[in-house]
């Protein structure tokens, strides 16, 4: 028997808390609005609701009766600004780099950066700047001048420098001379109009992990980072691994779809080749344009582009989307509002799963999906008929049908995956399994 534990997942919209007794049994879960100006206020409120008494400190697990484990995605998705040579090519490159990397494009500048362009860039409040060149000699000259301008400008966001090798060293030296944080990668814009987004996307994904832990604009970032040292995606991935371990080598892959306020994340974990082998985390993707609150407009835009909903339904959902985007703490309580919320979540799930499948490719198809887990506050509703409609939307989607048509699905309505991952990372695998068993019950498929 160990001390009781409180597991916390601090999201951009909500703080979720799960209490666990000394035997590893869940004792209850609670949630509280994330408080952006002082993250610890919301954290303390949620933790107190599941039985944590006294002050909240990073050393609590040493000094108190209860152990505190926390992860965070409070920073939300990345805001990506693109600076390039040609507007059309730069815009397309930016969207391809941002997709599935937890970023969304908020600004595109083409050509030479003048003072007005720098001001426009700063006003977009980017979390990362993607600096591109082009395929001709003129683009290289503009790149170097833009690098020099960014080096002097009051734009402190990290810079992903995705340019050709001949000019990369000079651009990197200009940016590093003023202490800029720079990740240099292969060029995105290749000759013949080819766009190769993967190297720059990997750099953006690397920046996302650190960004998620802190809260944008919070006054308690340093204290909070000492408390929540792990990004939520890492905890959820580890929880999914424990779920695959419990199912064994013959259970097929586990696909987790996590619909959050700012992003929709998808994880796939392949089963182990044999009983004595370890599961393999194959892929994780994050879609920053498919969140349920500030970025919910992207669900309608992408849903129409992918043929998931027609303009009439998009118009009907638009008032709900506008309210959700403006009132990020709004939670529908009437049946109609909850139905709209679930419909948006179902669309986000399908869109994110389609993108994930494009990244994962044939290896996931060959392994087969043995279980889909839906997680996120929008799914923790008592309306079973409504949740069946969400499952049906996934199973009958033309792109996903072959993979999911007869696949069992479960709802993480007890907030289990992230806590299981936090527990497992501390070596408490038995407690992690207990949490998962108590909260995740698949349907018959």
Coordinates of C-alpha atoms in Angstrom, one line a residue:
X1 CA 0.0 0.0 0.0
X2 CA 1.3 3.5 -0.9
X3 CA 0.1 7.0 -0.3
X4 CA -3.0 8.3 -2.0
X5 CA -2.3 10.1 -5.3
X6 CA -3.8 13.0 -7.2
X7 CA -3.2 13.0 -10.9
X8 CA -3.7 16.3 -12.8
X9 CA -4.0 17.1 -16.5
X10 CA -3.9 20.8 -17.0
X11 CA -5.4 21.6 -20.4
X12 CA -5.9 24.9 -22.1
X13 CA -9.6 24.9 -21.2
X14 CA -10.0 22.6 -18.2
X15 CA -7.9 21.1 -15.4
X16 CA -8.8 17.5 -14.8
X17 CA -8.0 15.7 -11.5
X18 CA -8.3 12.1 -10.5
X19 CA -7.9 10.9 -6.9
X20 CA -6.4 7.4 -6.3
X21 CA -6.3 5.7 -2.9
X22 CA -3.4 3.9 -1.4
X23 CA -4.4 0.6 -3.0
X24 CA -4.4 2.2 -6.5
X25 CA -8.2 2.4 -6.8
X26 CA -9.7 5.5 -8.3
X27 CA -11.7 7.5 -5.7
X28 CA -13.3 10.2 -8.0
X29 CA -12.5 12.7 -10.6
X30 CA -13.2 16.4 -11.0
X31 CA -12.5 19.3 -13.3
X32 CA -12.2 23.0 -13.1
X33 CA -11.7 25.8 -15.6
X34 CA -8.1 26.5 -16.4
X35 CA -7.3 30.0 -14.9
X36 CA -5.0 31.6 -17.5
X37 CA -3.7 34.5 -15.4
X38 CA -2.7 32.2 -12.5
X39 CA -2.6 28.5 -13.5
X40 CA -2.2 27.3 -10.0
X41 CA -5.7 28.7 -9.0
X42 CA -7.4 26.2 -11.3
X43 CA -5.0 23.5 -10.4
X44 CA -5.6 23.9 -6.7
X45 CA -9.4 24.0 -7.1
X46 CA -9.4 20.7 -9.1
X47 CA -7.0 19.0 -6.8
X48 CA -8.9 20.0 -3.7
X49 CA -12.1 18.6 -5.2
X50 CA -10.6 15.1 -5.2
X51 CA -9.2 15.3 -1.7
X52 CA -5.9 17.1 -1.8
X53 CA -5.5 19.2 1.4
X54 CA -3.1 21.9 2.2
X55 CA -0.6 23.9 0.0
X56 CA 0.2 22.9 -3.5
X57 CA 4.0 22.8 -4.1
X58 CA 6.3 20.9 -6.3
X59 CA 7.6 19.0 -3.3
X60 CA 4.2 17.9 -2.1
X61 CA 4.8 14.2 -2.8
X62 CA 7.8 14.3 -0.3
X63 CA 6.2 16.3 2.5
X64 CA 2.5 15.4 2.5
X65 CA 0.3 12.4 2.8
X66 CA -0.7 12.5 -0.9
X67 CA 1.5 12.3 -3.9
X68 CA 0.9 14.8 -6.7
X69 CA 1.5 13.9 -10.4
X70 CA 0.8 16.4 -13.1
X71 CA 1.0 16.9 -16.8
X72 CA 0.1 19.9 -18.9
X73 CA -1.1 21.1 -22.3
X74 CA -2.1 24.5 -21.0
X75 CA -0.1 26.3 -23.7
X76 CA -2.5 25.1 -26.4
X77 CA -1.5 24.7 -30.0
X78 CA 1.3 26.7 -31.6
X79 CA 0.6 29.9 -33.6
X80 CA 2.8 29.7 -36.7
X81 CA 3.9 32.7 -38.7
X82 CA 5.5 32.2 -42.1
X83 CA 8.1 34.4 -43.8
X84 CA 9.0 33.5 -47.3
X85 CA 9.6 34.7 -50.9
X86 CA 6.5 33.8 -52.9
X87 CA 3.1 34.2 -51.1
X88 CA 1.3 31.3 -52.7
X89 CA 4.2 28.8 -52.2
X90 CA 4.9 30.1 -48.6
X91 CA 1.2 29.8 -47.7
X92 CA 0.9 26.3 -48.9
X93 CA 4.2 25.3 -47.3
X94 CA 3.1 26.8 -44.0
X95 CA -0.1 24.9 -43.9
X96 CA 1.6 21.6 -44.7
X97 CA 4.3 22.1 -42.1
X98 CA 1.7 23.1 -39.4
X99 CA -0.7 20.1 -40.2
X100 CA -0.4 17.3 -37.7
X101 CA 2.4 19.1 -35.8
X102 CA 0.1 21.0 -33.3
X103 CA 0.4 24.3 -35.1
X104 CA -1.9 26.6 -37.1
X105 CA -0.9 29.4 -39.5
X106 CA -1.8 32.8 -38.2
X107 CA 0.3 35.0 -40.5
X108 CA 2.1 34.8 -43.9
X109 CA 4.5 37.4 -45.2
X110 CA 6.0 37.2 -48.7
X111 CA 9.0 39.2 -49.9
X112 CA 11.3 41.6 -48.1
X113 CA 10.5 42.3 -44.5
X114 CA 10.1 46.1 -44.1
X115 CA 9.2 47.7 -40.7
X116 CA 5.5 47.5 -41.4
X117 CA 5.9 43.8 -42.2
X118 CA 7.7 43.3 -38.9
X119 CA 4.9 45.1 -37.0
X120 CA 2.3 42.9 -38.7
X121 CA 4.3 39.8 -37.8
X122 CA 4.5 40.8 -34.2
X123 CA 0.8 41.6 -34.0
X124 CA 0.0 38.1 -35.0
X125 CA 1.6 36.9 -31.7
X126 CA 3.4 33.9 -33.2
X127 CA 4.8 31.1 -31.0
X128 CA 7.1 30.0 -33.8
X129 CA 8.3 31.6 -37.1
X130 CA 8.9 29.5 -40.2
X131 CA 11.6 31.2 -42.3
X132 CA 11.7 30.0 -45.9
X133 CA 13.7 30.6 -49.0
X134 CA 12.8 29.7 -52.6
X135 CA 14.1 27.9 -55.6
X136 CA 16.0 30.8 -57.3
X137 CA 19.0 33.1 -56.5
X138 CA 16.7 36.1 -55.8
X139 CA 15.0 34.2 -53.1
X140 CA 18.3 33.6 -51.4
X141 CA 19.1 37.3 -51.2
X142 CA 15.7 38.1 -49.7
X143 CA 16.1 35.3 -47.2
X144 CA 19.4 36.7 -45.9
X145 CA 18.0 40.2 -45.6
X146 CA 14.9 38.8 -43.8
X147 CA 17.1 36.8 -41.4
X148 CA 19.0 40.0 -40.6
X149 CA 15.8 41.9 -40.0
X150 CA 14.4 39.1 -37.7
X151 CA 17.7 39.0 -35.8
X152 CA 17.2 42.7 -34.9
X153 CA 13.4 42.7 -34.5
X154 CA 11.5 42.3 -31.2
X155 CA 10.2 39.0 -32.3
X156 CA 11.3 36.5 -29.6
X157 CA 9.5 33.4 -30.9
X158 CA 11.8 30.5 -31.9
X159 CA 12.6 30.3 -35.6
X160 CA 12.5 27.2 -37.8
X161 CA 15.0 27.9 -40.6
X162 CA 14.0 25.7 -43.5
X163 CA 16.3 26.6 -46.3
X164 CA 18.8 25.3 -48.8
X165 CA 22.3 24.3 -47.6
X166 CA 24.3 26.9 -49.5
X167 CA 22.6 29.8 -47.7
X168 CA 21.8 28.1 -44.4
X169 CA 25.0 28.7 -42.6
X170 CA 24.9 32.5 -43.3
X171 CA 21.3 32.8 -42.3
X172 CA 21.9 30.8 -39.1
X173 CA 24.9 33.0 -38.2
X174 CA 22.8 36.2 -38.6
X175 CA 20.1 34.9 -36.3
X176 CA 22.4 33.3 -33.7
X177 CA 24.4 36.6 -33.5
X178 CA 21.5 38.2 -31.5
X179 CA 20.7 35.1 -29.4
X180 CA 17.7 33.9 -31.4
X181 CA 16.5 30.3 -30.8
X182 CA 16.8 28.6 -34.2
X183 CA 16.1 25.1 -35.4
X184 CA 17.7 24.6 -38.9
X185 CA 16.2 22.0 -41.2
X186 CA 16.2 21.0 -44.9
X187 CA 14.4 23.3 -47.2
X188 CA 10.7 22.9 -47.6
X189 CA 10.4 24.5 -51.1
X190 CA 12.3 22.3 -53.6
X191 CA 12.9 22.8 -57.3
X192 CA 10.1 22.2 -59.6
X193 CA 7.5 23.4 -57.1
X194 CA 7.9 20.4 -54.8
X195 CA 7.0 20.9 -51.2
X196 CA 8.6 18.6 -48.6
X197 CA 7.2 19.5 -45.2
X198 CA 8.4 16.6 -43.1
X199 CA 11.8 18.0 -41.8
X200 CA 10.3 21.4 -40.8
X201 CA 7.2 19.7 -39.4
X202 CA 9.5 17.6 -37.1
X203 CA 11.1 20.8 -35.9
X204 CA 7.7 22.4 -35.1
X205 CA 6.7 19.2 -33.3
X206 CA 9.8 19.4 -31.2
X207 CA 9.0 23.0 -30.2
X208 CA 5.4 22.0 -29.3
X209 CA 6.4 19.7 -26.4
X210 CA 7.9 22.6 -24.4
X211 CA 5.2 25.0 -25.4
X212 CA 2.4 22.8 -24.1
X213 CA 3.7 22.7 -20.5
X214 CA 3.5 26.4 -19.9
X215 CA 0.4 28.6 -20.2
X216 CA 0.5 31.5 -22.7
X217 CA 0.5 34.8 -20.7
X218 CA 0.4 33.2 -17.3
X219 CA 2.1 35.0 -14.4
X220 CA 3.1 31.7 -12.8
X221 CA 4.9 29.9 -15.6
X222 CA 8.1 29.2 -13.6
X223 CA 6.3 27.8 -10.6
X224 CA 3.9 25.9 -12.7
X225 CA 6.6 24.3 -14.8
X226 CA 8.2 23.0 -11.6
X227 CA 4.9 21.3 -10.7
X228 CA 3.9 19.9 -14.2
X229 CA 7.1 18.7 -15.8
X230 CA 5.6 16.5 -18.5
X231 CA 3.5 17.5 -21.5
X232 CA 0.1 15.8 -21.7
X233 CA 0.8 14.0 -25.0
X234 CA 3.6 12.1 -23.3
X235 CA 1.4 11.0 -20.5
X236 CA -1.5 9.9 -22.8
X237 CA 1.0 8.0 -25.1
X238 CA 2.3 6.1 -22.0
X239 CA -1.3 5.4 -20.9
X240 CA -2.0 4.0 -24.4
X241 CA 1.1 1.8 -24.1
X242 CA -0.2 0.4 -20.8
X243 CA -3.5 -0.3 -22.5
X244 CA -1.9 -2.3 -25.3
X245 CA 0.2 -4.2 -22.8
X246 CA -2.9 -5.2 -20.9
X247 CA -4.6 -6.4 -24.2
X248 CA -1.6 -8.5 -25.3
X249 CA 0.0 -9.2 -28.7
X250 CA -3.2 -10.4 -30.3
X251 CA -5.4 -7.4 -29.5
X252 CA -4.5 -5.2 -32.5
X253 CA -3.4 -1.6 -32.4
X254 CA -5.0 0.9 -30.1
X255 CA -6.1 4.3 -31.6
X256 CA -6.7 7.1 -29.1
X257 CA -8.6 10.2 -30.3
X258 CA -8.3 13.1 -27.8
X259 CA -10.6 16.0 -28.6
X260 CA -9.6 19.0 -26.6
X261 CA -10.3 22.7 -26.4
X262 CA -7.4 23.8 -28.6
X263 CA -6.3 20.7 -30.4
X264 CA -7.4 17.3 -31.4
X265 CA -4.6 14.7 -30.9
X266 CA -4.5 11.1 -32.2
X267 CA -2.1 8.4 -31.0
X268 CA -1.7 4.9 -32.4
X269 CA 0.2 2.1 -30.6
X270 CA 1.0 -1.1 -32.4
X271 CA 0.7 -4.4 -30.5
X272 CA 3.9 -6.2 -29.5
X273 CA 5.1 -8.9 -32.0
X274 CA 5.1 -11.5 -29.2
X275 CA 4.0 -12.0 -25.6
X276 CA 7.5 -11.0 -24.3
X277 CA 7.9 -8.0 -26.5
X278 CA 7.1 -4.3 -25.7
X279 CA 4.4 -2.4 -27.6
X280 CA 5.6 0.2 -30.1
X281 CA 4.3 3.7 -30.1
X282 CA 4.0 4.2 -33.8
X283 CA 2.7 7.7 -34.4
X284 CA 1.2 10.7 -32.7
X285 CA -0.4 13.7 -34.4
X286 CA -1.8 17.0 -33.1
X287 CA -4.2 19.2 -35.1
X288 CA -4.3 22.8 -33.8
X289 CA -7.1 23.8 -36.2
X290 CA -9.6 21.3 -34.9
X291 CA -10.1 22.2 -31.3
X292 CA -13.5 22.5 -29.6
X293 CA -13.2 26.1 -28.5
X294 CA -10.8 28.8 -29.9
X295 CA -10.1 26.9 -33.1
X296 CA -13.5 25.3 -33.7
X297 CA -14.1 27.3 -36.9
X298 CA -11.5 25.0 -38.5
X299 CA -13.8 22.0 -38.0
X300 CA -16.4 23.6 -40.3
X301 CA -13.8 24.7 -42.8
X302 CA -12.0 21.4 -43.0
X303 CA -15.3 19.4 -42.8
X304 CA -16.6 21.1 -45.9
X305 CA -13.3 20.8 -47.7
X306 CA -13.2 17.0 -47.0
X307 CA -16.9 16.5 -47.9
X308 CA -18.0 15.6 -44.3
X309 CA -20.7 18.2 -44.1
X310 CA -22.6 20.3 -46.6
X311 CA -23.0 24.1 -46.6
X312 CA -26.5 23.8 -45.1
X313 CA -25.3 21.9 -42.0
X314 CA -22.2 24.2 -41.7
X315 CA -24.6 27.2 -41.6
X316 CA -26.7 25.6 -38.9
X317 CA -23.6 24.9 -36.8
X318 CA -22.0 28.3 -37.3
X319 CA -23.8 30.1 -34.4
X320 CA -22.6 27.4 -32.0
X321 CA -19.1 27.6 -33.3
X322 CA -19.0 31.3 -33.0
X323 CA -20.1 31.1 -29.4
X324 CA -17.7 28.3 -28.5
X325 CA -14.8 30.3 -30.1
X326 CA -15.6 33.5 -28.2
X327 CA -16.8 32.1 -24.9
X328 CA -14.1 29.4 -24.3
X329 CA -15.5 28.6 -20.9
X330 CA -19.1 27.9 -22.2
X331 CA -20.4 24.4 -21.7
X332 CA -23.8 23.7 -23.3
X333 CA -26.4 22.3 -20.9
X334 CA -29.5 22.0 -23.1
X335 CA -30.0 18.9 -25.2
X336 CA -29.7 20.8 -28.5
X337 CA -26.4 22.5 -27.5
X338 CA -24.9 19.2 -26.3
X339 CA -25.9 17.5 -29.6
X340 CA -24.1 20.3 -31.5
X341 CA -21.1 19.9 -29.3
X342 CA -21.0 16.1 -30.0
X343 CA -21.5 16.6 -33.7
X344 CA -18.5 19.0 -33.8
X345 CA -16.5 16.5 -31.8
X346 CA -17.4 13.7 -34.1
X347 CA -16.3 15.8 -37.1
X348 CA -13.0 16.7 -35.4
X349 CA -12.4 13.1 -34.6
X350 CA -12.9 11.9 -38.2
X351 CA -10.8 14.7 -39.7
X352 CA -8.0 14.1 -37.2
X353 CA -8.1 10.4 -37.7
X354 CA -8.0 10.8 -41.5
X355 CA -4.9 13.0 -41.1
X356 CA -3.3 10.5 -38.7
X357 CA -3.9 7.7 -41.2
X358 CA -2.1 9.7 -43.9
X359 CA 0.9 9.9 -41.6
X360 CA 0.8 6.4 -40.2
X361 CA 0.1 4.8 -43.6
X362 CA 0.1 1.1 -44.4
X363 CA 1.8 -0.1 -41.3
X364 CA -1.2 0.8 -39.2
X365 CA -3.6 -0.7 -41.7
X366 CA -1.6 -3.9 -41.8
X367 CA -1.6 -4.1 -38.0
X368 CA -5.3 -3.5 -37.8
X369 CA -7.0 -1.4 -35.1
X370 CA -8.4 -3.5 -32.3
X371 CA -9.7 -0.7 -30.1
X372 CA -10.5 3.0 -30.5
X373 CA -10.6 5.1 -27.3
X374 CA -12.3 8.5 -27.4
X375 CA -11.2 10.9 -24.7
X376 CA -11.9 14.6 -23.9
X377 CA -14.5 16.4 -21.9
X378 CA -17.0 16.6 -24.7
X379 CA -17.3 12.8 -24.6
X380 CA -18.0 12.6 -20.8
X381 CA -21.7 12.9 -21.2
X382 CA -24.5 10.6 -20.0
X383 CA -26.3 10.6 -23.4
X384 CA -25.6 7.1 -24.7
X385 CA -27.7 7.6 -27.9
X386 CA -25.6 10.7 -28.6
X387 CA -22.4 8.9 -28.1
X388 CA -23.5 6.1 -30.3
X389 CA -24.0 8.7 -33.1
X390 CA -20.3 9.7 -32.6
X391 CA -19.2 6.1 -32.9
X392 CA -21.4 5.6 -36.0
X393 CA -19.8 8.7 -37.6
X394 CA -16.4 7.2 -37.2
X395 CA -17.3 3.7 -38.3
X396 CA -19.2 4.7 -41.4
X397 CA -16.7 7.3 -42.7
X398 CA -15.8 6.4 -46.2
X399 CA -12.0 6.9 -45.5
X400 CA -12.0 5.1 -42.1
X401 CA -14.6 2.4 -42.7
X402 CA -12.2 -0.3 -43.7
X403 CA -10.2 0.3 -40.6
X404 CA -12.9 1.0 -38.0
X405 CA -16.2 -0.5 -39.3
X406 CA -16.3 -3.4 -36.8
X407 CA -13.8 -2.0 -34.3
X408 CA -14.8 -1.9 -30.6
X409 CA -14.8 1.7 -29.2
X410 CA -14.5 2.9 -25.7
X411 CA -15.0 6.3 -24.0
X412 CA -12.5 7.4 -21.5
X413 CA -15.3 8.8 -19.3
X414 CA -13.3 8.3 -16.1
X415 CA -10.3 10.4 -17.1
X416 CA -7.9 7.4 -17.1
X417 CA -5.4 7.6 -19.9
X418 CA -3.2 10.6 -18.8
X419 CA -3.3 9.4 -15.1
X420 CA -2.3 5.9 -16.1
X421 CA 0.6 7.3 -18.1
X422 CA 1.7 9.4 -15.1
X423 CA 1.5 6.4 -12.8
X424 CA 3.3 4.1 -15.2
X425 CA 6.1 6.6 -15.7
X426 CA 6.7 6.3 -11.9
X427 CA 6.9 2.5 -12.1
X428 CA 3.4 2.1 -10.7
X429 CA 2.1 -0.1 -13.5
X430 CA -0.4 -2.1 -11.4
X431 CA -2.1 1.1 -10.3
X432 CA -2.1 2.3 -14.0
X433 CA -3.8 -0.9 -15.1
X434 CA -6.4 -0.6 -12.3
X435 CA -7.2 3.0 -13.4
X436 CA -7.6 1.9 -17.0
X437 CA -9.8 -1.1 -16.1
X438 CA -12.1 1.0 -14.0
X439 CA -12.7 3.7 -16.7
X440 CA -12.4 2.1 -20.2
X441 CA -15.0 -0.4 -21.2
X442 CA -15.2 -1.2 -25.0
X443 CA -18.5 -1.7 -26.7
X444 CA -19.1 -4.8 -28.9
X445 CA -18.0 -3.2 -32.1

